[in-house]
Each structure stands twice: as structure tokens, then as C-alpha cells.
Amino acid sequence: MSKRYVSTRGNSPTRSFTEILLGGLAPDGGLYLPEVYPQVSRAELDEWRGLPYHDLAFAVLSKFIDDIPSADLKALIDRTYTASVYRHARAGDNPKDITPLRWLEPGLGLLELSNGPTLAFKDMAMQLLGNLFEYALDKTGAQLNILGATSGDTGSSAEYAMRGKHNIRVFMLSPEGKMSRFQTAQMFSLQDTNIFNIAVRGVFDDCQDIVKAVSNDHAFKEKYRIGTVNSINWARVAAQIVYYFKGYFAATKSNDEPVSFSVPSGNFGNICAGHIARSMGLPIRRLILATNENDVLDEFFRSGVYRPRATAQTWHTSSPSMDISKASNFERFVFDLVGRDAATVRALWDKVDGGGAFDLSSTPNFARIAAYGFASGSSSHADRLATIRRVWNDYGVMIDTHTADGVKVGQQYQEAGVPLICLETALPAKFDATIREALDREPERPLDLEGIEDLPQRFAVMDADATAIKGYIAAHA
Ligand SMILES: *Cc1c(COP(=O)(O)O)cnc(C)c1O
């Protein structure tokens, strides 16, 4: 069976994996998904159980990719998932596991997804994306200029994935002086000549507006081969499916035991990968979606109403990577929820794209939420502090603010006899101010990142002016 991708809006031709690798939205404005989800048999699960991460990643991703020769795909994955790339494992963990499972107590585990170069789970997919992009561009000799806006995690993860890669340059806009010193240092200390940090005199939304303005200039976009690495990229979602399998195997002894996952969520990319793993046949009981005060997704899963917020109603919280008012991957799940009826998705997103909301509460589709395993909850700053303290006092483990949201909401749904795996989406070193507030101590920081704030920094400062930034790209592309 060939592995084709369809748009959630139903008006784009089907595509292969590499055809959608470098792109973003489908031409009809939808998101790509596999035409059918590949299924995993019991025999395959039994076979996969003992595989090391890179072999498991190859087995899973081969089910989604049929236009990269197997040997090439294998080599690329083997280079990505190594103990030297994911080198920040905690003391006592086996770094070769890539995503070690740490039990806090019997039945309650943390799946460590943040041991990559930038200490956040985005590295799990982005490192693979860097190698896939380089491979695809080497084939054609084409160049790609990645333009992005970041308030922290995505930008640094993209830069560490793309640094030194042939035919790729990264132009990353960030609001001047608004990121933490650690995050700034992580990005600005990169000396690679293909990485361009632009500190914009403005706020994050100004940066995002510039990216939109440049992307809407189709002539410029084409001439300079402008691309993005945002969370709607299908390859990122696909790469994240792997660790649901890995976590499942680590938490169980046989392939008929159910497991639940709790997922700190913003753009719905991470938990969407869990939904797909479950749809492939992995015995996941619950997918527990955790939000912070920006609870647009929690509201939907409780009420059936999806009501994206305006920027002015998006709160700046102490789990900032989840400060999302509109979840860019959510359309993928709704496509499945409405029975893959693209006309329904088009009608719903007509409302969303027009600044409105939709309500599925009285439809039979909404009643199927439970059948898909979803449950949800939200937490506050006070909850995060309490959870960080509790996990530290009870288990001697320091968790970051995003992971704390996941632990708090996950435990509300914990069931006897079903292991609960909380996804650790960042390390506490990234969010030192809240750690100090909660624990009155400094977070642990990996040794190789000691003193990173003192390294020389390489960046340009520019006004929030799309024309000037286009000029900068043209001069350096
Ligand atoms: C991006 C991010 C999230 C949210 O993940 P989504 O895939 O957008 O739902 C959660 N925690 C951290 C630390 C992140 O960087």
C-alpha cells in the first residue's frame, strides 16, 4: 500500500512524505495526514518491544515513509537518535535509552523527552527534521532559508537542529530582551555561519507578524526559498509518535497492558502524535491533555466548544511554551473526530479562520471523545508551584513548570492498575525563576551548559519592520 497524505480540507491532491516534508499547509489551507493510519499487529508489537530507540524509530517511521530508500532513512535515523545528541540524561539513567522512563512511584512515571541539546522535547522531532531537510536538499541541490519567530523553545530547537547543515540557513526573530537570559544565551551563543539571530525591537507578536508578512509576499518567498519549521510540519508529528511506543514498552511487561499518558499541551502537536499511536493499535487507555491558564483545548474537551482566543486574551504564564490561544494541530484531530469528513472540517474552520468559534456538543461526534481516550484539565501558577514542591519533596525529582502541569492534571485521572506516564517536556534549568519561587533553590543545570550566559553572542538588532528584515535576508541568503 502506498503511503499518501491527504489534506484535512479535502481539496488538495494527495502527496508523498518527501513532497510535504519542506512545506507547511496544504494548498487548500488544510493540514496533511496519512490517507490511512498504518496498523501495528500484535506480532509487530512483540518484535518492537526489545528494540533500541533508533531501531524502533526506523520501524515506526517506515510505516509513514515510502519515498526515501530504506538504507538512507535508517542511516539518517541512526545518526539522529544517539546518546551524544540526547546527552542530558539525569544521573542514574541510561543515556542510550534516549527517552528514559523514571518511576516516581509504582504506576507513576516521567518519560524524559528533554535530554536533547536545548533541554526541551522539541529536540526529539527537530533533530530528525534537520537531518531529513539536509538529505532532501542535497538530493536536489536546492537551498532553503528558514524564517521563524520564537519566544524561546522552538527557535533554539530549530537552530540546534539546523546548525552547520548544507544548503540551509535559519533566520530567527525573537523579541529583544524578552527571553530568559539562559534562552537568549542558548540561541545567541551559536557561532555557526548559517544561523542568523535577529532581536526585534518589539514583542513576540511583532515577530510573528513579520514572518506572516514575508510569507505572504509570494514573489520574495519563492525567490529566496523561504520555509518554516513550525509545529504543523507533518514530519515533526510523525517523529513524536515513536516515543509513545518507547514509553509504553518501558512501562509494561506485555503488550496487552493498558497505559495512560499525560501530555502538557499547547499547539496539540505532541498529543496528536499520541492519538495517532493509539489509532495504530498501541494499547493506550487515556490521553490526558493538560493546559495552563490558556485553556482553549481543555474547554473544548470538556464542553465541545472550540473558541480560540485573541492575543489580548492570551495570558503570559510560568509555563510559557503552552501560552497558546489557537492550537495549530487541533484540526488534525477534529478531522478524525468528524469521521474524516473534509466538508465538515471546512465549515468548522470557516468559522475559526473568521475569528469565530464552533460547538460540537450536540453532535454525535462529540460523544466519541471518550472512545478516543481523551480527558483534559488545566492548572494555574499556584498549582505548578505546589506540584513542583510535592514532586521534589516526595520523590527528590525536580520538574519544570510544563511537566508540572502534566503531572497535576494527569494525577486527577490516574486509575489503579493503569500506569500513568507523564511526558517531561522540558528540564527545570530552562525556567529557573519559577523553580526558585517554588523550591527556594537553583535548578540543576547540565555541566556543559554552565556559564553559557558568558559566551560571546552573535545577533543583529532590528526594528519591527518587515521590509528591513526582508533586506537583511536578501543580503545574507
Ligand atoms: C512546545 C511545548 C509544549 C507544547 O507542545 P505542543 O506540541 O505545542 O502541544 C509543552 N511544553 C514545552 C516545554 C514545550 O516546549
Short mmCIF file of C-alpha atoms and ligand atoms in Angstrom, two decimals:
data_model
loop_
_atom_site.label_atom_id
_atom_site.label_comp_id
_atom_site.label_asym_id
_atom_site.label_seq_id
_atom_site.Cartn_x
_atom_site.Cartn_y
_atom_site.Cartn_z
CA MET A 1 0.00 0.00 0.00
CA SER A 2 1.45 3.31 -0.90
CA LYS A 3 1.80 5.91 1.79
CA ARG A 4 -0.03 9.03 0.66
CA TYR A 5 -1.07 12.14 2.54
CA VAL A 6 -4.40 13.94 2.31
CA SER A 7 -5.42 17.42 3.40
CA THR A 8 -7.93 17.85 6.23
CA ARG A 9 -9.83 20.26 3.95
CA GLY A 10 -10.14 17.70 1.16
CA ASN A 11 -9.30 19.98 -1.77
CA SER A 12 -5.64 19.21 -2.38
CA PRO A 13 -4.14 16.33 -4.36
CA THR A 14 -2.57 13.53 -2.31
CA ARG A 15 1.18 13.77 -1.72
CA SER A 16 4.09 11.58 -0.68
CA PHE A 17 6.13 12.08 2.50
CA THR A 18 9.02 13.97 0.89
CA GLU A 19 6.63 16.11 -1.14
CA ILE A 20 5.19 17.53 2.08
CA LEU A 21 8.43 17.47 4.07
CA LEU A 22 9.58 21.02 3.31
CA GLY A 23 6.14 22.61 3.02
CA GLY A 24 3.62 23.85 5.55
CA LEU A 25 -0.12 23.97 4.99
CA ALA A 26 -1.71 22.11 2.09
CA PRO A 27 -2.69 24.43 -0.82
CA ASP A 28 -6.34 24.38 0.35
CA GLY A 29 -5.31 25.65 3.80
CA GLY A 30 -5.62 22.26 5.50
CA LEU A 31 -3.09 20.06 7.28
CA TYR A 32 -1.71 16.84 5.88
CA LEU A 33 -2.45 13.46 7.45
CA PRO A 34 -1.87 9.90 6.25
CA GLU A 35 -4.66 8.71 3.95
CA VAL A 36 -4.99 5.76 6.35
CA TYR A 37 -3.20 5.21 9.64
CA PRO A 38 -0.83 2.27 9.35
CA GLN A 39 -1.73 -0.55 11.74
CA VAL A 40 0.63 -2.36 14.07
CA SER A 41 -0.06 -6.04 14.65
CA ARG A 42 0.39 -7.83 17.94
CA ALA A 43 3.31 -9.72 16.41
CA GLU A 44 4.98 -6.43 15.46
CA LEU A 45 4.46 -5.00 18.93
CA ASP A 46 6.10 -8.10 20.39
CA GLU A 47 9.00 -7.68 18.00
CA TRP A 48 9.36 -3.94 18.66
CA ARG A 49 9.32 -4.27 22.43
CA GLY A 50 13.02 -5.05 22.72
CA LEU A 51 14.30 -2.56 20.14
CA PRO A 52 16.67 0.28 21.00
CA TYR A 53 15.28 3.74 20.25
CA HIS A 54 16.84 4.20 16.81
CA ASP A 55 15.64 0.82 15.56
CA LEU A 56 12.16 1.46 16.94
CA ALA A 57 12.13 4.88 15.25
CA PHE A 58 13.05 3.23 11.95
CA ALA A 59 10.30 0.61 12.36
CA VAL A 60 7.64 3.22 13.19
CA LEU A 61 8.67 5.84 10.63
CA SER A 62 8.97 3.24 7.84
CA LYS A 63 5.22 2.87 8.17
CA PHE A 64 4.81 6.51 7.13
CA ILE A 65 7.58 6.98 4.57
CA ASP A 66 7.93 5.13 1.28
CA ASP A 67 9.91 7.57 -0.85
CA ILE A 68 13.25 7.57 0.95
CA PRO A 69 15.32 4.42 0.32
CA SER A 70 15.33 2.28 3.48
CA ALA A 71 19.09 2.29 3.86
CA ASP A 72 19.19 6.10 3.66
CA LEU A 73 16.33 6.50 6.13
CA LYS A 74 17.98 4.07 8.52
CA ALA A 75 21.33 5.88 8.35
CA LEU A 76 19.67 9.23 8.95
CA ILE A 77 17.68 7.97 11.96
CA ASP A 78 20.72 6.20 13.40
CA ARG A 79 22.64 9.48 13.29
CA THR A 80 19.78 11.36 14.96
CA TYR A 81 18.94 9.26 17.99
CA THR A 82 22.30 8.83 19.69
CA ALA A 83 23.37 9.20 23.29
CA SER A 84 25.68 12.06 22.27
CA VAL A 85 22.80 14.11 20.80
CA TYR A 86 20.46 13.32 23.73
CA ARG A 87 23.23 13.79 26.23
CA HIS A 88 21.50 15.43 29.19
CA ALA A 89 20.04 12.32 30.83
CA ARG A 90 19.73 12.58 34.61
CA ALA A 91 22.11 10.77 36.91
CA GLY A 92 21.20 7.12 37.13
CA ASP A 93 19.53 6.98 33.72
CA ASN A 94 20.86 5.02 30.79
CA PRO A 95 21.60 7.66 28.13
CA LYS A 96 21.29 5.01 25.43
CA ASP A 97 17.55 4.86 26.18
CA ILE A 98 17.22 8.35 24.58
CA THR A 99 13.87 8.74 26.41
CA PRO A 100 14.45 7.09 29.81
CA LEU A 101 11.37 6.31 31.90
CA ARG A 102 11.83 7.39 35.52
CA TRP A 103 9.38 5.93 38.03
CA LEU A 104 8.36 8.39 40.72
CA GLU A 105 6.45 5.61 42.44
CA PRO A 106 4.96 2.37 41.19
CA GLY A 107 2.44 3.27 38.49
CA LEU A 108 3.57 6.88 38.06
CA GLY A 109 6.39 7.61 35.64
CA LEU A 110 8.09 10.51 33.90
CA LEU A 111 9.10 9.92 30.30
CA GLU A 112 12.20 12.06 29.84
CA LEU A 113 11.90 13.73 26.46
CA SER A 114 14.11 16.73 27.22
CA ASN A 115 17.62 15.36 27.15
CA GLY A 116 18.47 16.86 23.75
CA PRO A 117 20.63 19.92 23.08
CA THR A 118 18.06 22.56 24.11
CA LEU A 119 16.55 20.74 27.11
CA ALA A 120 13.01 20.58 25.69
CA PHE A 121 11.06 17.80 23.99
CA LYS A 122 11.00 19.72 20.70
CA ASP A 123 14.50 18.37 20.06
CA MET A 124 13.03 14.86 19.71
CA ALA A 125 11.46 15.80 16.37
CA MET A 126 13.54 18.78 15.33
CA GLN A 127 16.85 16.91 15.29
CA LEU A 128 15.33 14.42 12.86
CA LEU A 129 13.86 17.24 10.79
CA GLY A 130 17.33 18.81 10.41
CA ASN A 131 18.73 15.58 9.01
CA LEU A 132 15.68 14.99 6.77
CA PHE A 133 15.85 18.54 5.38
CA GLU A 134 19.58 18.27 4.65
CA TYR A 135 19.05 14.92 2.94
CA ALA A 136 16.21 16.21 0.76
CA LEU A 137 18.08 19.39 -0.21
CA ASP A 138 21.29 17.50 -1.01
CA LYS A 139 19.29 15.40 -3.49
CA THR A 140 18.16 18.42 -5.48
CA GLY A 141 20.90 20.94 -4.68
CA ALA A 142 18.19 23.41 -3.63
CA GLN A 143 18.65 25.93 -0.83
CA LEU A 144 16.25 26.65 2.00
CA ASN A 145 16.06 29.76 4.15
CA ILE A 146 14.09 29.00 7.28
CA LEU A 147 12.34 32.01 8.76
CA GLY A 148 10.79 31.75 12.20
CA ALA A 149 9.61 33.70 15.21
CA THR A 150 10.24 32.43 18.69
CA SER A 151 9.68 33.30 22.30
CA GLY A 152 12.02 30.52 23.38
CA ASP A 153 11.82 26.76 22.84
CA THR A 154 11.01 26.40 19.14
CA GLY A 155 13.66 28.81 17.91
CA SER A 156 16.52 27.32 19.86
CA SER A 157 15.45 23.79 18.99
CA ALA A 158 15.36 24.71 15.27
CA GLU A 159 18.76 26.39 15.42
CA TYR A 160 20.42 23.44 17.15
CA ALA A 161 18.84 21.09 14.60
CA MET A 162 19.91 23.12 11.55
CA ARG A 163 23.32 24.45 12.62
CA GLY A 164 26.05 23.55 10.17
CA LYS A 165 23.66 21.87 7.72
CA HIS A 166 24.38 22.27 3.99
CA ASN A 167 22.01 24.39 1.90
CA ILE A 168 20.06 25.59 4.96
CA ARG A 169 20.09 28.95 6.67
CA VAL A 170 18.00 29.92 9.68
CA PHE A 171 16.72 33.46 10.26
CA MET A 172 15.14 33.50 13.72
CA LEU A 173 13.28 36.53 15.04
CA SER A 174 12.90 36.97 18.79
CA PRO A 175 11.60 39.90 20.84
CA GLU A 176 14.62 41.86 22.08
CA GLY A 177 15.18 41.38 25.80
CA LYS A 178 12.04 39.31 26.37
CA MET A 179 13.51 35.81 26.59
CA SER A 180 15.21 34.50 29.70
CA ARG A 181 18.98 35.04 29.89
CA PHE A 182 19.51 31.31 29.55
CA GLN A 183 17.30 31.01 26.46
CA THR A 184 18.92 34.07 24.89
CA ALA A 185 22.37 32.67 25.54
CA GLN A 186 21.43 29.29 24.12
CA MET A 187 20.48 30.87 20.81
CA PHE A 188 22.81 33.83 20.55
CA SER A 189 25.97 31.94 21.51
CA LEU A 190 25.76 29.82 18.36
CA GLN A 191 28.60 30.87 16.07
CA ASP A 192 27.57 28.79 13.07
CA THR A 193 27.60 30.92 9.92
CA ASN A 194 24.24 29.53 8.71
CA ILE A 195 22.40 30.74 11.83
CA PHE A 196 21.13 34.33 11.97
CA ASN A 197 19.58 35.58 15.20
CA ILE A 198 17.57 38.77 14.81
CA ALA A 199 16.49 40.51 18.03
CA VAL A 200 13.46 42.58 17.08
CA ARG A 201 12.61 45.81 18.90
CA GLY A 202 9.09 44.70 19.83
CA VAL A 203 7.13 41.82 21.30
CA PHE A 204 6.64 38.24 20.12
CA ASP A 205 3.53 39.14 18.12
CA ASP A 206 5.55 41.70 16.13
CA CYS A 207 7.97 38.93 15.22
CA GLN A 208 5.16 36.65 14.19
CA ASP A 209 3.54 39.39 12.11
CA ILE A 210 6.80 39.89 10.22
CA VAL A 211 7.02 36.17 9.45
CA LYS A 212 3.45 36.32 8.14
CA ALA A 213 4.15 39.42 6.06
CA VAL A 214 7.22 37.83 4.48
CA SER A 215 5.34 34.57 3.83
CA ASN A 216 2.53 36.49 2.16
CA ASP A 217 4.99 38.13 -0.24
CA HIS A 218 4.89 35.20 -2.64
CA ALA A 219 7.50 36.59 -5.03
CA PHE A 220 10.01 37.13 -2.21
CA LYS A 221 9.16 33.78 -0.68
CA GLU A 222 9.82 31.98 -3.93
CA LYS A 223 12.95 33.93 -4.89
CA TYR A 224 14.61 33.30 -1.52
CA ARG A 225 13.11 29.85 -0.94
CA ILE A 226 11.66 30.78 2.44
CA GLY A 227 10.49 27.85 4.56
CA THR A 228 9.35 27.27 8.13
CA VAL A 229 9.70 24.61 10.79
CA ASN A 230 6.51 25.27 12.72
CA SER A 231 4.60 22.65 14.62
CA ILE A 232 2.18 21.80 11.80
CA ASN A 233 5.04 20.13 9.93
CA TRP A 234 3.96 16.52 9.46
CA ALA A 235 7.44 15.06 9.95
CA ARG A 236 7.58 16.61 13.42
CA VAL A 237 4.33 14.93 14.40
CA ALA A 238 5.50 11.62 12.91
CA ALA A 239 8.79 11.69 14.84
CA GLN A 240 6.87 12.22 18.08
CA ILE A 241 4.81 9.03 17.59
CA VAL A 242 7.92 6.94 18.30
CA TYR A 243 8.29 7.82 21.98
CA TYR A 244 4.73 6.81 22.82
CA PHE A 245 5.74 3.29 21.74
CA LYS A 246 9.04 3.51 23.61
CA GLY A 247 7.33 4.77 26.78
CA TYR A 248 4.66 2.09 26.54
CA PHE A 249 7.24 -0.71 26.29
CA ALA A 250 9.26 0.74 29.18
CA ALA A 251 6.19 0.85 31.43
CA THR A 252 4.82 -2.63 30.72
CA LYS A 253 5.89 -6.24 30.55
CA SER A 254 3.50 -7.40 27.84
CA ASN A 255 1.54 -5.88 25.01
CA ASP A 256 -1.90 -6.29 26.47
CA GLU A 257 -1.46 -3.97 29.44
CA PRO A 258 -3.11 -0.56 29.10
CA VAL A 259 -1.16 2.61 29.85
CA SER A 260 -2.29 6.25 30.09
CA PHE A 261 -0.25 9.28 29.02
CA SER A 262 -0.47 12.81 30.35
CA VAL A 263 0.66 15.49 27.90
CA PRO A 264 1.40 19.19 28.62
CA SER A 265 -0.22 20.77 25.58
CA GLY A 266 -0.21 23.98 23.58
CA ASN A 267 -0.38 23.55 19.81
CA PHE A 268 -1.66 19.97 20.11
CA GLY A 269 1.35 18.52 18.24
CA ASN A 270 2.61 16.24 20.98
CA ILE A 271 -0.74 14.77 21.97
CA CYS A 272 -1.74 14.45 18.31
CA ALA A 273 1.19 12.04 17.95
CA GLY A 274 -0.25 10.08 20.91
CA HIS A 275 -3.64 9.98 19.23
CA ILE A 276 -2.03 8.55 16.09
CA ALA A 277 -0.03 5.96 18.09
CA ARG A 278 -3.31 4.87 19.69
CA SER A 279 -5.03 4.76 16.29
CA MET A 280 -2.22 2.48 15.04
CA GLY A 281 -3.10 -0.04 17.74
CA LEU A 282 -0.85 0.86 20.68
CA PRO A 283 -2.84 -0.06 23.84
CA ILE A 284 -3.20 3.47 25.21
CA ARG A 285 -6.08 3.82 27.61
CA ARG A 286 -6.22 7.55 28.18
CA LEU A 287 -4.61 10.56 26.56
CA ILE A 288 -4.81 13.24 29.22
CA LEU A 289 -4.47 16.75 27.85
CA ALA A 290 -3.06 19.31 30.29
CA THR A 291 -3.19 23.05 29.70
CA ASN A 292 -2.18 26.03 31.80
CA GLU A 293 -4.43 29.08 32.27
CA ASN A 294 -4.64 29.28 28.47
CA ASP A 295 -7.26 26.57 28.47
CA VAL A 296 -8.76 26.73 24.98
CA LEU A 297 -8.21 22.98 24.49
CA ASP A 298 -9.40 21.99 27.95
CA GLU A 299 -12.56 23.97 27.27
CA PHE A 300 -13.16 22.02 24.06
CA PHE A 301 -12.66 18.60 25.62
CA ARG A 302 -14.99 19.49 28.48
CA SER A 303 -17.71 21.34 26.60
CA GLY A 304 -17.42 20.67 22.87
CA VAL A 305 -16.88 24.38 22.22
CA TYR A 306 -13.68 25.41 20.44
CA ARG A 307 -13.22 29.12 20.98
CA PRO A 308 -9.74 30.38 20.01
CA ARG A 309 -8.75 33.49 21.94
CA ALA A 310 -7.44 36.81 20.76
CA THR A 311 -3.84 37.74 21.54
CA ALA A 312 -5.06 40.14 24.22
CA GLN A 313 -6.74 37.23 26.00
CA THR A 314 -3.66 35.04 25.91
CA TRP A 315 -2.01 35.11 29.31
CA HIS A 316 1.74 35.10 29.89
CA THR A 317 2.20 32.25 32.33
CA SER A 318 5.03 30.44 34.06
CA SER A 319 4.65 27.57 31.55
CA PRO A 320 5.19 29.93 28.60
CA SER A 321 5.60 27.31 25.86
CA MET A 322 1.92 26.46 26.37
CA ASP A 323 0.69 30.05 26.11
CA ILE A 324 -1.33 29.27 23.02
CA SER A 325 -4.70 30.74 22.07
CA LYS A 326 -5.24 28.76 18.87
CA ALA A 327 -3.92 25.21 18.62
CA SER A 328 -2.42 24.81 15.17
CA ASN A 329 -2.51 20.98 15.07
CA PHE A 330 -6.00 20.61 16.52
CA GLU A 331 -7.58 20.44 13.06
CA ARG A 332 -5.85 17.08 12.56
CA PHE A 333 -7.73 15.54 15.48
CA VAL A 334 -11.05 17.15 14.56
CA PHE A 335 -10.72 15.66 11.06
CA ASP A 336 -10.70 12.20 12.66
CA LEU A 337 -13.39 13.10 15.20
CA VAL A 338 -15.85 14.09 12.45
CA GLY A 339 -15.22 10.83 10.62
CA ARG A 340 -12.72 12.38 8.19
CA ASP A 341 -15.44 14.42 6.55
CA ALA A 342 -13.43 17.26 4.94
CA ALA A 343 -16.57 19.28 4.17
CA THR A 344 -17.37 19.41 7.89
CA VAL A 345 -13.80 20.46 8.70
CA ARG A 346 -14.00 23.22 6.07
CA ALA A 347 -17.25 24.50 7.57
CA LEU A 348 -15.82 24.47 11.12
CA TRP A 349 -12.59 26.25 10.13
CA ASP A 350 -14.51 28.80 8.09
CA LYS A 351 -15.74 29.94 11.47
CA VAL A 352 -12.35 29.68 13.19
CA ASP A 353 -10.49 31.47 10.39
CA GLY A 354 -13.12 34.19 10.51
CA GLY A 355 -12.33 34.78 14.18
CA GLY A 356 -15.27 32.73 15.48
CA ALA A 357 -15.85 29.54 17.43
CA PHE A 358 -17.62 26.22 16.86
CA ASP A 359 -19.68 23.98 19.07
CA LEU A 360 -19.81 20.21 18.61
CA SER A 361 -21.50 19.48 21.95
CA SER A 362 -24.83 18.39 20.49
CA THR A 363 -23.34 16.27 17.70
CA PRO A 364 -22.81 12.50 17.85
CA ASN A 365 -19.15 13.18 17.03
CA PHE A 366 -18.53 14.84 20.37
CA ALA A 367 -19.82 11.75 22.16
CA ARG A 368 -16.89 9.88 20.59
CA ILE A 369 -14.28 11.91 22.52
CA ALA A 370 -14.24 9.26 25.24
CA ALA A 371 -13.84 6.48 22.69
CA TYR A 372 -10.69 8.27 21.51
CA GLY A 373 -9.40 8.11 25.08
CA PHE A 374 -9.24 11.86 25.68
CA ALA A 375 -9.61 13.55 29.06
CA SER A 376 -8.43 17.04 29.98
CA GLY A 377 -7.75 19.57 32.70
CA SER A 378 -5.94 22.83 33.35
CA SER A 379 -3.74 24.30 36.04
CA SER A 380 -2.72 27.62 37.50
CA HIS A 381 0.57 29.13 38.63
CA ALA A 382 -0.24 28.12 42.22
CA ASP A 383 -0.86 24.54 41.04
CA ARG A 384 2.52 24.49 39.30
CA LEU A 385 4.34 25.67 42.41
CA ALA A 386 2.52 23.11 44.57
CA THR A 387 3.23 20.28 42.11
CA ILE A 388 6.92 21.16 41.74
CA ARG A 389 7.21 21.19 45.55
CA ARG A 390 5.32 17.94 46.00
CA VAL A 391 7.35 16.03 43.41
CA TRP A 392 10.58 17.41 44.88
CA ASN A 393 9.60 16.59 48.48
CA ASP A 394 8.06 13.18 47.81
CA TYR A 395 10.43 11.84 45.17
CA GLY A 396 13.52 14.05 45.16
CA VAL A 397 12.95 14.84 41.49
CA MET A 398 12.93 18.39 40.14
CA ILE A 399 10.46 19.01 37.32
CA ASP A 400 9.88 22.07 35.18
CA THR A 401 6.69 24.13 35.03
CA HIS A 402 5.24 22.50 31.88
CA THR A 403 5.82 18.99 33.17
CA ALA A 404 4.19 20.10 36.44
CA ASP A 405 1.01 20.99 34.53
CA GLY A 406 1.05 17.46 33.09
CA VAL A 407 1.64 15.76 36.43
CA LYS A 408 -1.10 17.75 38.16
CA VAL A 409 -3.78 17.07 35.56
CA GLY A 410 -2.59 13.51 34.90
CA GLN A 411 -2.97 12.53 38.54
CA GLN A 412 -6.58 13.75 38.54
CA TYR A 413 -7.31 10.92 36.13
CA GLN A 414 -4.95 8.28 37.50
CA GLU A 415 -6.55 4.82 37.82
CA ALA A 416 -5.47 1.89 39.95
CA GLY A 417 -3.73 -0.76 37.90
CA VAL A 418 -3.07 1.50 34.89
CA PRO A 419 0.41 3.03 34.76
CA LEU A 420 0.36 6.79 34.15
CA ILE A 421 3.24 8.17 32.11
CA CYS A 422 3.71 11.93 32.33
CA LEU A 423 5.66 13.38 29.41
CA GLU A 424 8.54 15.56 30.60
CA THR A 425 8.58 18.35 28.03
CA ALA A 426 11.42 20.50 29.41
CA LEU A 427 14.12 20.43 32.08
CA PRO A 428 13.84 22.79 35.07
CA ALA A 429 17.10 24.57 34.15
CA LYS A 430 15.16 26.49 31.48
CA PHE A 431 12.72 28.03 33.96
CA ASP A 432 14.90 28.95 36.90
CA ALA A 433 12.79 31.84 38.21
CA THR A 434 9.78 29.63 38.93
CA ILE A 435 11.98 26.90 40.39
CA ARG A 436 13.43 29.45 42.81
CA GLU A 437 9.92 30.58 43.69
CA ALA A 438 8.77 27.01 44.33
CA LEU A 439 11.81 25.49 45.98
CA ASP A 440 13.97 28.42 47.01
CA ARG A 441 16.93 26.87 45.23
CA GLU A 442 18.61 26.92 41.82
CA PRO A 443 17.61 24.28 39.28
CA GLU A 444 20.17 21.67 38.34
CA ARG A 445 21.91 22.60 35.12
CA PRO A 446 23.75 20.17 32.85
CA LEU A 447 27.50 20.66 33.19
CA ASP A 448 28.09 21.52 29.54
CA LEU A 449 25.71 24.47 29.87
CA GLU A 450 27.38 26.00 32.91
CA GLY A 451 28.37 29.59 32.20
CA ILE A 452 26.60 29.69 28.82
CA GLU A 453 25.47 33.27 29.60
CA ASP A 454 29.12 34.40 29.49
CA LEU A 455 29.89 33.12 26.00
CA PRO A 456 30.23 35.63 23.13
CA GLN A 457 26.92 36.27 21.39
CA ARG A 458 26.17 36.69 17.70
CA PHE A 459 22.97 38.55 16.76
CA ALA A 460 21.58 41.59 14.95
CA VAL A 461 19.12 44.06 16.48
CA MET A 462 16.46 45.38 14.12
CA ASP A 463 13.24 47.36 14.13
CA ALA A 464 9.93 45.51 13.75
CA ASP A 465 9.87 46.36 10.06
CA ALA A 466 9.18 43.61 7.52
CA THR A 467 10.85 45.50 4.67
CA ALA A 468 14.08 45.94 6.60
CA ILE A 469 14.07 42.28 7.60
CA LYS A 470 13.50 41.19 4.01
CA GLY A 471 16.53 43.29 3.12
CA TYR A 472 18.59 41.53 5.79
CA ILE A 473 17.54 38.11 4.50
CA ALA A 474 18.30 39.10 0.90
CA ALA A 475 21.76 40.31 1.93
CA HIS A 476 22.61 37.11 3.83
CA ALA A 477 20.77 34.39 1.89
C1 LIG B 1 6.07 23.24 22.77
C2 LIG B 1 5.98 22.84 24.20
C3 LIG B 1 4.79 22.30 24.76
C4 LIG B 1 3.51 22.16 23.96
O1 LIG B 1 3.58 21.15 22.98
P1 LIG B 1 2.51 21.13 21.77
O2 LIG B 1 3.03 20.09 20.86
O3 LIG B 1 2.55 22.51 21.17
O4 LIG B 1 1.19 20.81 22.36
C5 LIG B 1 4.81 21.90 26.08
N1 LIG B 1 5.92 22.04 26.84
C6 LIG B 1 7.06 22.56 26.36
C7 LIG B 1 8.22 22.72 27.25
C8 LIG B 1 7.14 22.97 25.02
O5 LIG B 1 8.28 23.49 24.54
#
